Coordinates of C-alpha atoms and ligand atoms in Angstrom, one line a residue:
M539 CA -19.2 -21.7 0.6
P540 CA -21.2 -24.2 2.7
R541 CA -25.0 -23.9 2.7
L542 CA -26.5 -23.0 6.0
S543 CA -30.0 -24.0 7.0
T544 CA -32.7 -21.4 7.5
D545 CA -32.8 -22.2 11.2
F546 CA -29.2 -21.2 11.6
T547 CA -29.7 -17.7 12.9
I548 CA -27.1 -14.9 12.7
S549 CA -27.7 -11.6 14.4
V550 CA -25.8 -8.6 13.0
L551 CA -25.7 -5.7 15.5
G552 CA -24.8 -2.2 14.5
G553 CA -21.7 -1.3 12.4
D554 CA -21.2 0.3 9.1
R555 CA -21.2 -0.9 5.5
R556 CA -18.9 -3.7 6.4
S557 CA -21.5 -5.2 8.7
L558 CA -24.1 -5.0 6.0
E559 CA -21.7 -6.9 3.6
V560 CA -21.1 -9.5 6.3
A561 CA -24.9 -9.9 6.7
K562 CA -25.2 -10.4 3.0
V563 CA -22.5 -13.1 2.9
F564 CA -24.5 -15.2 5.5
L565 CA -27.8 -14.4 3.8
N566 CA -26.4 -15.8 0.5
M567 CA -25.4 -19.0 2.4
G568 CA -29.0 -19.5 3.3
A569 CA -28.9 -18.5 7.0
D570 CA -31.7 -16.6 8.8
V571 CA -30.0 -13.1 9.2
R572 CA -31.5 -10.6 11.6
V573 CA -30.1 -7.1 11.9
I574 CA -30.5 -4.1 14.1
G575 CA -28.7 -0.7 14.4
L576 CA -27.5 -0.8 10.8
D577 CA -28.3 1.6 8.0
L578 CA -29.8 -0.9 5.4
G579 CA -30.4 1.7 2.7
T580 CA -32.0 -0.1 -0.3
N581 CA -30.0 -3.3 0.5
A582 CA -32.4 -4.9 2.9
R583 CA -33.8 -7.7 0.8
G584 CA -33.9 -10.9 2.7
L585 CA -32.5 -9.4 5.9
R586 CA -34.9 -9.4 8.9
A587 CA -34.7 -5.9 10.4
C588 CA -35.5 -6.1 14.2
R589 CA -36.7 -3.4 16.6
T590 CA -34.8 -4.7 19.7
A591 CA -31.5 -6.4 20.4
R592 CA -33.5 -9.2 22.1
E593 CA -35.6 -9.8 19.0
A594 CA -32.5 -9.9 16.9
M595 CA -30.6 -12.3 19.2
A596 CA -33.3 -14.7 20.3
G597 CA -32.0 -18.2 19.6
A598 CA -29.1 -16.9 17.4
R599 CA -26.1 -19.2 17.1
V600 CA -23.9 -16.3 16.0
V601 CA -23.8 -12.6 16.9
V602 CA -21.7 -10.3 14.7
A603 CA -20.9 -7.0 16.4
P604 CA -19.0 -4.2 14.7
I605 CA -15.3 -4.2 14.1
Q606 CA -15.3 -0.8 15.9
G607 CA -16.2 -2.9 18.9
I608 CA -18.6 -2.9 21.9
A609 CA -17.8 -0.3 24.6
D610 CA -17.2 -1.4 28.2
D611 CA -20.7 -0.4 29.1
G612 CA -22.2 -2.6 26.3
R613 CA -22.8 0.3 23.8
V614 CA -22.6 -1.1 20.3
F615 CA -21.2 1.2 17.5
T616 CA -24.0 2.3 15.2
G617 CA -23.9 4.8 12.3
L618 CA -25.1 8.4 12.4
N619 CA -28.8 8.9 12.7
I620 CA -29.3 5.3 14.1
P621 CA -30.8 5.0 17.6
P622 CA -28.1 3.9 20.2
L623 CA -27.9 0.2 21.0
V624 CA -26.7 -0.9 24.4
L625 CA -26.4 -4.6 25.3
T626 CA -27.5 -5.7 28.7
E627 CA -27.3 -9.1 30.5
E628 CA -31.0 -9.6 29.8
D629 CA -30.4 -9.1 26.1
L630 CA -27.6 -11.6 26.0
S631 CA -29.5 -14.1 28.0
V632 CA -31.7 -14.8 25.0
L633 CA -28.7 -16.5 23.3
P634 CA -28.4 -20.2 23.7
R635 CA -25.4 -21.6 25.6
G636 CA -22.3 -21.9 23.4
A637 CA -23.5 -19.2 21.0
Y638 CA -20.7 -17.1 19.5
I639 CA -20.2 -13.3 19.7
F640 CA -17.8 -11.9 17.2
A641 CA -16.7 -8.3 17.7
G642 CA -13.7 -6.1 17.0
L643 CA -13.4 -5.9 20.8
A644 CA -16.2 -7.0 23.1
G645 CA -15.9 -4.6 26.1
R646 CA -16.0 -5.4 29.8
R647 CA -19.7 -5.9 30.3
V648 CA -20.1 -8.3 27.4
L649 CA -17.0 -10.3 28.4
E650 CA -18.2 -10.7 32.0
T651 CA -21.8 -11.5 31.0
A652 CA -20.6 -14.0 28.3
G653 CA -18.5 -15.8 31.0
R654 CA -21.6 -16.2 33.2
L655 CA -23.8 -17.3 30.3
A656 CA -21.3 -19.7 28.7
L657 CA -21.1 -17.7 25.5
E658 CA -18.0 -17.8 23.3
V659 CA -16.5 -14.4 22.5
V660 CA -14.1 -13.9 19.6
E661 CA -12.4 -10.5 19.5
L662 CA -11.2 -10.1 16.0
R663 CA -8.9 -7.1 16.6
N664 CA -6.8 -9.2 19.0
R665 CA -6.1 -11.7 16.2
D666 CA -2.8 -11.6 14.3
D667 CA -4.4 -13.0 11.1
F668 CA -7.1 -10.3 11.1
A669 CA -4.4 -7.6 11.5
I670 CA -2.3 -9.0 8.7
Y671 CA -5.3 -9.3 6.2
N672 CA -6.5 -5.9 7.3
S673 CA -3.0 -4.4 6.6
I674 CA -3.6 -4.9 2.9
P675 CA -6.5 -2.4 2.4
S676 CA -4.8 -0.2 5.1
A677 CA -1.5 0.0 3.2
E678 CA -3.3 0.6 -0.1
G679 CA -5.4 3.3 1.4
A680 CA -2.5 5.0 3.1
I681 CA -0.5 5.1 -0.2
Q682 CA -3.6 6.4 -2.0
M683 CA -3.8 9.3 0.5
A684 CA -0.1 10.1 0.0
M685 CA -0.5 10.0 -3.8
E686 CA -3.4 12.5 -3.5
R687 CA -1.2 14.9 -1.5
L688 CA 2.2 14.5 -3.2
P689 CA 3.2 16.4 -6.3
I690 CA 5.6 13.6 -7.2
T691 CA 5.2 9.9 -8.0
I692 CA 5.6 7.2 -5.4
H693 CA 8.1 5.7 -7.8
G694 CA 11.5 7.3 -7.0
C695 CA 10.2 9.2 -4.0
C696 CA 11.9 9.0 -0.6
A697 CA 9.5 7.2 1.7
F698 CA 10.0 6.5 5.4
V699 CA 7.9 3.8 7.3
L700 CA 7.9 4.1 11.0
G701 CA 7.3 0.8 12.8
F702 CA 7.6 -2.6 11.2
G703 CA 4.7 -4.6 12.6
R704 CA 1.8 -6.1 10.7
T705 CA 0.9 -2.8 9.0
G706 CA 4.3 -1.3 8.6
I707 CA 5.6 -4.4 6.8
T708 CA 2.8 -4.3 4.3
V709 CA 3.2 -0.5 3.7
A710 CA 7.0 -1.0 3.2
R711 CA 6.4 -4.0 0.8
L712 CA 4.0 -2.0 -1.3
L713 CA 6.3 1.0 -1.5
V714 CA 9.2 -1.1 -2.6
A715 CA 7.1 -2.8 -5.2
M716 CA 6.1 0.7 -6.5
G717 CA 9.7 1.8 -6.8
A718 CA 10.0 4.1 -3.8
D719 CA 13.3 4.5 -2.0
T720 CA 12.1 3.1 1.3
T721 CA 13.5 3.6 4.7
V722 CA 12.2 1.6 7.6
V723 CA 12.6 3.0 11.1
A724 CA 12.3 0.2 13.7
R725 CA 13.7 -0.3 17.2
N726 CA 14.0 -4.1 16.9
A727 CA 17.2 -5.4 15.2
A728 CA 15.4 -8.4 13.7
D729 CA 12.9 -6.1 12.1
R730 CA 15.6 -4.0 10.6
A731 CA 17.3 -7.2 9.3
R732 CA 14.0 -8.2 7.6
A733 CA 13.5 -4.7 6.2
T734 CA 17.0 -4.9 4.7
E735 CA 16.2 -8.3 3.2
M736 CA 13.1 -6.6 1.6
R737 CA 15.5 -4.1 0.0
C738 CA 14.7 -1.2 2.3
R739 CA 17.2 1.0 4.1
A740 CA 16.7 0.1 7.8
I741 CA 17.6 2.5 10.7
D742 CA 16.9 2.8 14.4
F743 CA 15.3 5.9 16.0
P744 CA 18.4 7.7 17.1
R745 CA 19.3 8.2 13.4
L746 CA 15.8 9.6 12.4
P747 CA 16.5 13.3 13.2
A748 CA 19.6 13.3 11.1
L749 CA 17.9 11.7 8.1
I750 CA 14.3 13.0 8.2
S751 CA 15.1 15.9 5.8
E752 CA 15.5 13.3 3.0
A753 CA 11.9 12.2 3.4
D754 CA 9.2 13.2 0.9
V755 CA 6.6 11.2 2.7
I756 CA 6.4 9.4 6.1
F757 CA 3.9 6.6 7.0
N758 CA 3.7 6.2 10.7
T759 CA 2.3 3.0 12.2
I760 CA 3.6 3.5 15.8
P761 CA 1.0 4.4 18.4
A762 CA 3.4 6.5 20.4
R763 CA 4.7 10.1 19.9
V764 CA 7.6 9.4 17.6
L765 CA 7.2 12.4 15.3
D766 CA 7.5 15.1 18.0
A767 CA 8.6 18.7 17.5
A768 CA 12.3 17.9 17.9
V769 CA 12.1 15.4 15.0
L770 CA 9.6 17.2 12.8
G771 CA 11.6 20.5 13.2
R772 CA 14.4 18.9 11.1
A773 CA 12.1 17.8 8.3
R774 CA 11.5 19.7 5.0
R775 CA 8.3 21.8 4.9
D776 CA 7.0 19.9 1.9
L777 CA 7.0 16.6 3.8
V778 CA 3.7 14.7 3.8
V779 CA 2.9 12.6 6.9
I780 CA 0.3 9.9 6.8
D781 CA -0.3 8.7 10.3
L782 CA -2.0 5.3 10.5
A783 CA -1.5 4.7 14.2
S784 CA -4.6 4.5 16.4
D785 CA -5.9 7.8 17.7
P786 CA -4.2 10.2 18.6
G787 CA -1.5 8.9 16.3
G788 CA 2.3 9.3 16.7
T789 CA 2.6 12.8 15.3
D790 CA 2.6 16.3 16.9
F791 CA -0.1 17.5 14.5
A792 CA -0.3 21.0 16.1
F793 CA 3.5 21.5 15.6
A794 CA 3.4 20.1 12.1
A795 CA 0.6 22.6 11.2
E796 CA 2.5 25.4 12.9
I797 CA 5.6 24.9 10.7
G798 CA 3.6 24.1 7.5
I799 CA 4.0 20.4 7.2
L800 CA 1.0 18.5 5.9
A801 CA 0.3 15.7 8.4
V802 CA -3.0 13.7 8.5
L803 CA -4.3 11.1 10.8
A804 CA -5.8 8.3 8.7
P805 CA -8.0 6.1 10.9
G806 CA -10.2 3.2 9.7
L807 CA -8.8 2.9 6.2
P808 CA -10.1 -0.6 5.4
G809 CA -13.7 0.4 5.9
K810 CA -13.2 3.6 4.0
V811 CA -11.2 2.6 1.0
A812 CA -12.3 -1.0 0.5
P813 CA -15.4 -1.8 2.5
V814 CA -16.3 -4.9 0.5
T815 CA -12.8 -6.4 0.9
A816 CA -12.8 -5.4 4.6
A817 CA -16.1 -7.1 5.0
R818 CA -14.9 -10.3 3.2
I819 CA -11.9 -10.4 5.6
I820 CA -14.3 -10.3 8.6
A821 CA -16.7 -12.8 7.0
D822 CA -13.9 -15.2 6.1
L823 CA -12.5 -15.2 9.6
I824 CA -15.9 -15.8 11.1
L825 CA -16.6 -18.7 8.7
R826 CA -13.2 -20.2 9.3
T827 CA -13.6 -20.0 13.1
L828 CA -17.1 -21.6 12.9
E829 CA -15.7 -24.4 10.6
E830 CA -12.9 -25.1 13.0
K831 CA -15.4 -25.3 15.9
G832 CA -17.5 -27.7 13.9
E833 CA -20.5 -25.3 13.9
I834 CA -20.8 -25.3 10.1
P835 CA -19.6 -27.8 7.5
P836 CA -16.3 -27.0 5.7
G837 CA -16.8 -24.8 2.6
Ligands
NAP127 P1 1.9 -4.0 15.5 O1 2.0 -5.2 14.6 O2 1.9 -4.2 16.9 O3 3.1 -3.0 15.1 C1 3.5 -1.9 15.8 C2 4.9 -1.5 15.5 O4 5.1 -0.3 16.3 C3 5.9 -2.5 15.9 O5 7.0 -2.4 14.9 C4 6.4 -2.0 17.2 O6 7.7 -2.3 17.5 C5 6.3 -0.5 17.0 N1 6.3 0.3 18.2 C6 5.3 0.3 19.2 N2 5.6 1.1 20.2 C7 6.8 1.7 19.8 C8 7.6 2.7 20.5 N3 7.2 3.3 21.6 N4 8.7 3.1 19.8 C9 9.1 2.5 18.7 N5 8.4 1.5 18.1 C10 7.2 1.2 18.6 O7 0.6 -3.1 15.1 P2 -0.1 -3.0 13.7 O8 -1.2 -4.0 13.6 O9 0.9 -2.8 12.6 O10 -0.9 -1.6 13.9 C11 -0.1 -0.4 14.1 C12 -1.0 0.7 14.4 O11 -1.8 1.0 13.3 C13 -2.0 0.5 15.6 O12 -2.2 1.7 16.3 C14 -3.3 0.1 14.9 O13 -4.4 0.3 15.6 C15 -3.2 1.0 13.6 N6 -3.9 0.5 12.5 C16 -4.6 1.5 11.8 C17 -5.2 1.2 10.6 C18 -5.8 2.4 9.9 O14 -6.7 2.1 9.0 N7 -5.4 3.6 10.1 C19 -5.2 -0.1 10.1 C20 -4.6 -1.1 10.8 C21 -3.9 -0.7 12.0 P3 8.1 -3.5 18.5 O15 7.7 -4.8 17.8 O16 9.5 -3.4 18.7 O17 7.3 -3.3 19.8

């Protein structure tokens, strides 16, 4: 890791344990790290806790906002029992021109203001590399959730993975490695070819209703209603569904509950099951971006 000088100021705004871990990475590199809107617990040594966003951001070269993102009105995600934090144009104007704002997503107000103030915004959740790295703790967490709910091992079970994007591929790969009989359901022929290459059975959606009764567990990664009543109605009642897709997921949860199928929406798995790994993923991407931009020396 490169050493940063103490006049290299990083401002960490809001977030959860991941933001705290990111703050500690920069602190260990020697930077001046200011924080606000974050539950510091007993881990505050060396971090400068600020009372206002302006105090935290004055002269900062880098701002790190939560992976949950900044809302369109400038509201920054903060934990429970933490006073709300809303960024205004006046707050952002204390940053020097060319300063970086890293956020899951930055929201309309920050994007517009950043344009006017010549600030660089990097939205991590729009990056492919972030999604692929993040798929590792997501897949592990999803399979952990399934293991806690299934009366059988993953090895030898019949697992379906719906969707074969960044998350679906990693879930399928892990299931195959654990010895599950894995079926990938994908609409794209090239995805089905890749799934076959990975030793999965690959099918398109029209075949799902006829085959779903084979499934012991289904991992859904598609943010569209793919497990509707017509499909779920043909599944066994001991099926377990772990739905990873963003809220509201792709499952008719009310219908699943009505017919006795255990279906759970599993949001935010990286932060829940592996907060330190999730934080390292964020910190590494920020460091790599700053290196590429010549802001910090290569590590
Ligand atoms: P992705 O790379 O875009 O993959 C999405 C997959 O869904 C693709 O295979 C896509 O197929 C398929 N799909 C989308 N709409 C579809 C439809 N209407 N019918 C059939 N297939 C459809 O996304 P990702 O990064 O894997 O993320 C997937 C979801 O998981 C997102 O909602 C994301 O927010 C969520 N996520 C959750 C967690 C968690 O902790 N729970 C972690 C990471 C991601 P095509 O390529 O053919 O469009």
